[in-house]
């Protein structure tokens, strides 16, 4: 390889292992976690990932995004030379729900789009010399799963390909799932906490949709687990949006009330924010909050006069678009609460860029209740298309690329 000028970036914790915890997403990467998924209706999973970043990291000029570049503003460009970044079949960590091609999807254009920020380029994910080893915890929806598949997966896969004797282990300790590669002290953990605060949906596999009840004033049960992480990534949205109101308590546990979802969400996020302020050390811990992953449930929103959903969509939306599934009140609450925090929390503002991707969902080429759709179900996209989850390779990889870019930027030393 030609000599390149690398900038030594470092790290808050030079030569130390930094554990990073990501709250946000995923049942994933660990092949058969199928059992924890799916109930009728919408599906999502929350988990937490803990990373270990091994320093130092070398970041080349072209890997570093420029300060001040808003990576969330840009456009999708057709780039079938560089995308997809990996193939379904080369990524053993992908769960069946996301492997749309293998599941019968006839078009693959959705794999060929690259997110191009207006003001800078994203570092090419997985192509750096960076000595990053990740250990993740995560708590979020399904999508982040992919991120692990890529982020961690890429690195881990390389490792595993080279060393078939690498010791791996998977432990299920609900609500966590812990995946370790011992030689690298690398761990992936999932932490299920769909409302961030406590709720009766906190059991990793036995949770209820219909009788959900949220405890708006307490995050203690979960936060104990998050406390020690160096990086935390949070996400919480879809579970709130089942109905316009939600049953919750604030204070006395026997005082259950129906709250407007926006009111409840704000209270919950404030509870979380109080914990962040009282417990996070901004010198040593990094916090991210991921905005909502958009859905494409109603085709009349982007193609007036039609009556479908994301099924059969093969192209991104061109021009401005914001679907009604992405609740602006919730978005504003997130921005307000984050804005008032004394601790810096970086917003992973991925909603708009994902809104354009009506073509990226699993549609009828995914699973329901842990099983691939039958032929009959596939022929009934009105009832069976999944316009919430995403195919992989696909849109969630971009979220990972952005996270990766921001982490690299943060760990860089000028
Ligand atoms: C890439 O896209 C261009 C433009 O659509 C097309 O002409 C070309 O055949 C594609 N290449 C591959 C390898 O798919
Ligand atoms: C993993 O962690 C153990 C205990 O903290 C430490 O002794 C060991 O050197 C670490 N291994 C690597 C590869 O960092
Ligand atoms: C699931 O949870 C409910 C309520 O908490 C409980 O009654 C039921 O026994 C649990 N089911 C299983 C299979 O654990
Ligand atoms: C709240 O709980 C009550 C009593 O169980 C129930 O009737 C009502 O439908 C619930 N509301 C929501 C929004 O789930
Ligand atoms: C609930 O939300 C709706 C819509 O935002 C609002 O009009 C209404 O006043 C709210 N109700 C309460 C009790 O906050
Ligand atoms: C899906 O798209 C194909 C090709 O454009 C078209 O022939 C078919 O009628 C569409 N199916 C539905 C259900 O819209
Ligand atoms: C997040 O993105 C949306 C849509 O692009 C934008 O309106 C909003 O201002 C952004 N929020 C922040 C805090 O940058």
XYZ file of C-alpha atoms and ligand atoms in Angstrom:
512
model
C 0.000 0.000 0.000
C 1.242 3.433 -0.880
C 2.520 5.547 1.896
C -0.182 7.790 3.073
C -0.008 10.506 5.516
C -1.944 9.482 8.558
C -2.901 11.750 11.262
C -2.636 10.272 14.656
C -5.869 10.823 16.319
C -6.315 10.079 19.781
C -8.286 9.285 22.070
C -9.530 10.329 25.232
C -8.084 7.254 26.713
C -4.937 6.603 24.981
C -4.058 2.968 24.767
C -6.857 2.158 27.029
C -9.920 0.214 26.213
C -12.857 2.447 26.145
C -16.141 0.882 26.544
C -18.887 2.386 24.592
C -22.453 1.770 25.191
C -24.982 2.323 22.568
C -28.584 2.489 23.369
C -30.668 2.007 20.516
C -31.236 -0.922 18.633
C -31.398 -4.392 17.781
C -32.001 -7.928 18.143
C -29.649 -8.768 15.622
C -26.406 -9.711 14.721
C -26.486 -12.763 16.702
C -27.963 -15.021 14.186
C -30.833 -16.698 15.820
C -32.348 -14.267 18.149
C -35.499 -14.776 16.320
C -37.327 -15.849 19.388
C -37.276 -12.447 20.885
C -39.001 -10.768 18.055
C -42.241 -10.154 16.709
C -45.650 -9.940 17.779
C -48.504 -9.050 15.529
C -48.579 -5.560 14.221
C -45.465 -3.536 14.273
C -42.260 -4.965 15.440
C -39.399 -3.480 17.137
C -36.715 -4.226 19.499
C -34.680 -2.252 21.838
C -31.307 -3.135 22.985
C -28.105 -1.707 24.104
C -24.619 -2.298 22.866
C -21.411 -1.797 24.650
C -18.333 -1.062 22.654
C -14.768 -1.132 23.411
C -12.678 1.156 21.341
C -9.078 0.253 21.332
C -6.769 3.113 20.899
C -4.939 4.620 19.242
C -6.786 5.278 16.040
C -5.200 6.491 12.858
C -7.487 8.639 10.825
C -6.399 9.758 7.414
C -7.354 13.111 5.980
C -10.006 11.637 3.834
C -11.514 9.800 6.730
C -12.081 12.911 8.728
C -15.227 14.917 8.181
C -14.723 18.617 8.375
C -15.785 20.421 11.473
C -19.033 22.200 10.947
C -20.293 19.850 8.246
C -23.899 18.849 8.865
C -23.750 15.266 7.717
C -27.518 14.939 7.905
C -28.104 17.410 5.091
C -27.426 16.042 1.672
C -28.817 13.730 -0.945
C -28.850 10.126 -2.018
C -26.667 9.596 -5.050
C -26.657 6.566 -7.282
C -23.349 4.825 -6.738
C -23.365 1.238 -7.793
C -19.581 1.234 -7.901
C -19.157 1.567 -4.159
C -22.510 0.308 -2.972
C -23.527 -2.054 -1.569
C -20.682 -1.930 0.923
C -21.058 -5.615 1.596
C -23.195 -8.455 0.377
C -25.929 -10.273 2.150
C -24.194 -13.569 1.760
C -20.884 -12.326 3.110
C -22.378 -11.081 6.324
C -23.226 -13.926 8.657
C -24.634 -11.549 11.202
C -27.616 -10.496 9.201
C -30.843 -11.895 10.478
C -33.270 -13.421 8.067
C -35.701 -10.594 8.434
C -33.367 -8.195 6.671
C -31.961 -10.277 3.820
C -34.522 -9.118 1.303
C -32.787 -10.459 -1.802
C -32.450 -13.896 -0.349
C -36.043 -13.664 0.702
C -37.127 -13.076 -2.866
C -37.012 -9.352 -3.500
C -36.661 -8.993 -7.282
C -34.927 -5.582 -7.417
C -31.678 -4.591 -5.737
C -31.476 -0.883 -6.556
C -32.077 -0.056 -2.922
C -28.546 -1.287 -2.231
C -26.868 1.141 -4.614
C -27.534 4.516 -3.043
C -24.902 6.425 -1.135
C -25.640 9.283 1.237
C -23.749 12.371 0.163
C -23.707 15.215 2.678
C -23.766 18.643 1.034
C -20.702 19.986 2.747
C -18.325 17.051 3.152
C -17.775 13.386 2.415
C -18.393 10.547 4.773
C -15.406 8.367 5.539
C -15.632 5.087 3.770
C -16.859 2.725 6.364
C -14.706 -0.242 7.096
C -11.905 0.961 4.857
C -9.926 2.740 7.443
C -6.840 1.526 9.114
C -8.378 2.516 12.323
C -7.745 0.127 15.079
C -11.251 0.223 16.268
C -12.614 -2.651 18.088
C -16.097 -2.360 19.197
C -18.006 -3.804 21.878
C -21.537 -2.797 21.757
C -24.474 -2.544 23.892
C -27.478 -1.186 22.202
C -31.007 -0.328 22.891
C -33.117 0.498 19.988
C -35.043 -0.716 17.157
C -34.235 -3.354 14.795
C -32.343 -1.192 12.442
C -29.339 -0.744 14.553
C -28.904 -4.339 14.327
C -27.446 -3.679 11.031
C -25.214 -1.263 12.361
C -23.736 -3.938 14.422
C -23.687 -6.104 11.412
C -21.570 -3.496 9.754
C -19.888 -1.580 12.395
C -18.908 -4.301 14.617
C -19.560 -6.957 12.104
C -17.070 -5.776 9.572
C -14.324 -5.765 12.039
C -15.442 -8.850 13.762
C -15.973 -10.660 10.547
C -12.492 -9.904 9.448
C -11.227 -11.189 12.689
C -13.344 -14.260 12.540
C -12.453 -15.013 8.972
C -8.802 -14.866 9.763
C -9.009 -16.767 12.950
C -11.485 -19.511 13.064
C -10.272 -20.360 16.525
C -11.346 -17.066 17.977
C -13.422 -17.653 21.039
C -16.891 -16.321 20.811
C -19.722 -16.564 23.202
C -23.298 -15.525 23.443
C -25.074 -15.184 26.702
C -28.671 -14.300 27.173
C -29.247 -12.460 30.359
C -32.555 -10.704 29.784
C -32.956 -7.896 29.036
C -29.420 -8.184 27.756
C -27.790 -10.333 25.188
C -24.074 -10.383 25.393
C -21.857 -11.407 22.533
C -18.148 -11.532 23.165
C -14.997 -12.032 21.188
C -12.628 -12.645 23.979
C -9.291 -12.039 22.333
C -10.310 -8.500 21.681
C -12.338 -7.980 24.762
C -15.048 -7.128 22.331
C -18.602 -7.440 23.423
C -21.923 -6.766 21.875
C -24.799 -6.369 24.199
C -28.417 -5.757 23.627
C -30.484 -4.060 26.162
C -34.205 -4.053 25.729
C -35.832 -0.891 27.046
C -38.354 0.247 24.459
C -39.482 3.325 26.386
C -36.071 4.147 27.887
C -37.865 4.605 31.206
C -39.255 1.573 32.978
C -42.345 -0.133 31.646
C -44.122 -3.443 31.713
C -42.699 -4.075 28.257
C -39.194 -4.384 29.600
C -38.975 -8.142 29.502
C -36.875 -9.005 26.508
C -39.194 -11.606 25.124
C -42.388 -11.523 27.113
C -43.773 -8.078 26.649
C -47.144 -6.737 25.892
C -48.339 -4.409 23.208
C -51.936 -4.109 24.176
C -51.522 -3.455 27.858
C -48.499 -1.279 27.841
C -47.910 0.727 30.962
C -45.020 3.106 31.352
C -43.424 4.466 34.479
C -42.556 7.977 33.446
C -40.537 8.934 36.478
C -37.990 6.160 36.668
C -35.108 4.960 34.582
C -33.173 3.503 37.503
C -33.575 -0.146 36.651
C -31.988 0.356 33.252
C -29.532 3.100 33.957
C -27.603 0.996 36.398
C -26.542 -1.014 33.403
C -25.704 2.040 31.327
C -23.779 3.907 33.932
C -20.319 2.620 33.165
C -20.354 2.961 29.418
C -18.117 5.379 27.600
C -20.499 5.855 24.748
C -24.243 5.565 24.928
C -26.624 5.705 22.017
C -30.297 6.041 22.749
C -33.364 5.708 20.634
C -37.008 5.439 21.544
C -39.961 6.107 19.335
C -42.117 3.494 17.676
C -43.346 1.895 20.841
C -44.833 5.163 21.933
C -46.835 5.569 18.791
C -49.328 2.750 19.035
C -52.174 5.045 20.034
C -52.459 8.802 20.653
C -52.641 8.136 24.373
C -50.755 5.825 26.643
C -51.282 4.505 30.146
C -48.606 5.594 32.537
C -47.756 6.398 36.115
C -45.826 9.292 37.503
C -45.191 9.070 41.201
C -47.568 6.635 42.823
C -47.581 3.294 41.064
C -51.260 2.754 41.704
C -52.215 6.024 40.078
C -52.476 4.974 36.439
C -53.543 7.668 34.015
C -53.966 8.008 30.296
C -51.494 10.569 29.001
C -51.220 12.169 25.624
C -48.283 10.415 24.056
C -46.438 13.685 23.558
C -46.922 14.624 27.193
C -45.789 11.205 28.340
C -42.803 11.204 26.017
C -41.674 14.574 27.310
C -41.920 13.469 30.923
C -40.032 10.274 30.158
C -37.305 12.102 28.329
C -36.956 14.577 31.177
C -36.545 11.684 33.572
C -33.836 10.348 31.300
C -32.270 13.812 31.031
C -32.114 14.139 34.799
C -30.285 10.882 34.965
C -27.861 12.003 32.253
C -27.113 15.224 34.093
C -26.658 13.627 37.447
C -24.712 10.582 36.346
C -22.805 11.148 33.149
C -19.286 12.469 33.127
C -18.996 14.503 29.935
C -15.213 14.289 30.117
C -15.198 10.578 29.696
C -18.575 9.578 28.298
C -20.211 10.295 24.969
C -23.938 10.329 24.477
C -25.917 10.095 21.258
C -29.644 10.215 20.696
C -31.082 8.863 17.479
C -34.142 10.467 15.972
C -37.047 8.420 14.696
C -36.709 5.851 11.970
C -39.408 6.790 9.464
C -42.096 4.484 8.150
C -43.714 4.431 4.718
C -47.130 3.028 5.418
C -49.273 5.140 3.109
C -48.307 5.676 -0.512
C -50.738 8.577 -0.891
C -48.265 10.611 1.103
C -45.703 10.598 -1.692
C -47.935 9.605 -4.623
C -51.289 11.314 -4.189
C -54.250 9.308 -5.352
C -52.711 5.917 -4.639
C -53.793 3.549 -1.954
C -50.799 1.350 -1.251
C -47.772 1.383 1.003
C -44.036 0.842 0.511
C -44.649 -2.326 -1.452
C -43.268 -2.260 -4.992
C -41.299 0.928 -4.387
C -37.897 0.755 -6.034
C -36.706 4.369 -6.050
C -36.060 6.943 -3.342
C -38.304 9.974 -3.129
C -36.960 12.866 -5.147
C -37.481 16.310 -3.670
C -38.594 17.338 -0.256
C -40.645 14.943 1.777
C -41.632 14.354 5.369
C -44.148 11.644 6.206
C -46.798 11.951 8.862
C -45.385 8.891 10.613
C -42.504 11.008 11.887
C -44.141 13.031 14.588
C -42.852 16.581 14.647
C -44.002 17.158 18.209
C -41.839 14.271 19.347
C -38.951 15.592 17.288
C -39.308 18.974 18.927
C -39.413 17.419 22.379
C -36.169 15.591 21.692
C -34.532 18.783 20.459
C -35.830 20.805 23.388
C -34.776 18.333 26.042
C -31.361 17.850 24.478
C -30.994 21.607 24.072
C -31.507 22.201 27.748
C -29.031 19.594 28.890
C -25.762 20.747 30.338
C -24.167 17.538 29.149
C -23.590 17.385 25.420
C -25.761 14.829 23.700
C -25.237 14.502 19.966
C -28.381 14.133 17.919
C -28.169 11.481 15.239
C -30.716 13.281 13.106
C -31.348 10.474 10.641
C -35.065 10.939 10.090
C -35.017 13.241 7.080
C -32.436 11.298 5.142
C -34.311 8.079 5.786
C -37.645 9.653 4.857
C -36.539 9.705 1.237
C -36.067 5.957 1.213
C -39.507 4.560 0.614
C -37.725 1.876 -1.403
C -35.641 0.605 1.502
C -38.118 -1.358 3.584
C -38.432 -5.096 3.817
C -41.968 -4.919 2.497
C -43.140 -8.475 1.823
C -39.595 -9.855 1.803
C -39.206 -10.092 5.523
C -40.707 -11.970 8.401
C -43.760 -11.866 10.505
C -43.812 -13.539 13.878
C -40.425 -15.008 13.170
C -41.363 -16.643 9.880
C -40.817 -15.559 6.309
C -44.074 -14.602 4.664
C -45.847 -17.306 2.740
C -46.625 -16.893 -0.921
C -50.207 -16.045 -0.097
C -49.130 -13.383 2.367
C -46.727 -11.915 -0.171
C -49.579 -11.559 -2.565
C -51.387 -9.464 -0.024
C -49.056 -6.512 0.506
C -51.827 -4.346 1.852
C -51.964 -6.483 4.937
C -48.495 -7.944 5.051
C -45.951 -5.446 3.737
C -43.601 -4.297 6.507
C -42.877 -0.631 5.872
C -41.152 -0.081 9.194
C -38.076 -2.292 9.055
C -35.291 -1.988 6.514
C -33.510 -4.335 4.151
C -29.780 -4.820 4.532
C -27.460 -3.816 3.082
C -29.414 -0.594 3.105
C -30.462 2.543 4.875
C -29.359 1.608 8.411
C -25.808 1.171 7.137
C -25.816 4.870 6.431
C -26.778 5.619 10.012
C -23.797 3.545 11.013
C -21.524 5.320 8.626
C -22.594 8.612 10.107
C -22.115 7.425 13.646
C -18.742 6.107 12.636
C -17.826 9.451 11.091
C -18.857 11.326 14.211
C -16.988 8.980 16.490
C -13.855 9.256 14.387
C -14.182 12.997 14.386
C -14.559 13.042 18.112
C -11.591 10.870 18.799
C -9.401 12.742 16.424
C -6.721 15.003 17.626
C -6.013 17.901 15.329
C -24.370 0.916 -12.661
O -25.369 1.838 -12.997
C -25.249 2.311 -14.344
C -26.274 3.411 -14.512
O -27.548 2.965 -14.166
C -25.423 1.156 -15.313
O -25.283 1.587 -16.621
C -24.382 0.099 -15.003
O -24.614 -1.051 -15.801
C -24.430 -0.299 -13.542
N -23.307 -1.165 -13.243
C -23.440 -2.257 -12.538
C -22.200 -3.020 -12.272
O -24.527 -2.641 -12.142
C -8.776 -7.930 27.922
O -9.056 -7.575 29.257
C -8.224 -8.238 30.189
C -8.728 -7.901 31.568
O -9.085 -6.559 31.654
C -6.780 -7.822 29.966
O -5.932 -8.481 30.870
C -6.371 -8.182 28.544
O -5.086 -7.715 28.276
C -7.338 -7.572 27.551
N -7.046 -8.081 26.232
C -6.852 -7.307 25.193
C -6.583 -7.958 23.879
O -6.947 -6.090 25.270
C -45.363 -13.248 30.574
O -45.662 -12.187 31.458
C -46.937 -12.279 32.048
C -47.210 -11.023 32.834
O -46.047 -10.477 33.366
C -46.984 -13.548 32.928
O -48.245 -13.667 33.514
C -46.699 -14.745 32.023
O -46.642 -15.908 32.805
C -45.389 -14.586 31.291
N -45.245 -15.654 30.317
C -44.131 -16.334 30.194
C -44.115 -17.385 29.139
O -43.156 -16.111 30.894
C -55.560 2.212 29.702
O -55.964 1.224 30.592
C -57.363 1.042 30.614
C -57.682 0.058 31.732
O -56.940 -1.109 31.542
C -57.842 0.562 29.261
O -59.226 0.403 29.246
C -57.427 1.582 28.212
O -57.784 1.126 26.930
C -55.958 1.854 28.287
N -55.594 2.916 27.377
C -54.686 2.797 26.434
C -54.393 4.016 25.634
O -54.088 1.757 26.208
C -53.426 16.000 23.764
O -52.827 16.318 22.533
C -53.683 16.996 21.653
C -52.970 17.126 20.339
O -51.667 17.609 20.545
C -54.077 18.326 22.257
O -54.940 18.996 21.405
C -54.745 18.086 23.593
O -55.047 19.302 24.209
C -53.872 17.253 24.493
N -54.598 16.903 25.697
C -54.046 17.002 26.879
C -54.916 16.581 28.038
O -52.907 17.366 27.069
C -45.615 -3.669 -8.950
O -44.817 -3.138 -9.970
C -44.842 -3.872 -11.165
C -43.818 -3.281 -12.101
O -43.882 -1.902 -12.097
C -46.250 -3.836 -11.747
O -46.299 -4.621 -12.916
C -47.198 -4.407 -10.711
O -48.526 -4.264 -11.174
C -47.061 -3.684 -9.403
N -47.857 -4.393 -8.413
C -48.683 -3.767 -7.622
C -49.471 -4.616 -6.687
O -48.806 -2.561 -7.614
C -33.044 17.519 12.352
O -33.420 17.385 11.018
C -34.616 18.057 10.693
C -34.947 17.722 9.276
O -33.874 17.878 8.434
C -34.424 19.547 10.887
O -35.618 20.223 10.590
C -34.047 19.803 12.313
O -33.776 21.166 12.506
C -32.846 18.999 12.698
N -32.618 19.135 14.120
C -31.465 19.562 14.607
C -31.402 19.713 16.078
O -30.511 19.807 13.915
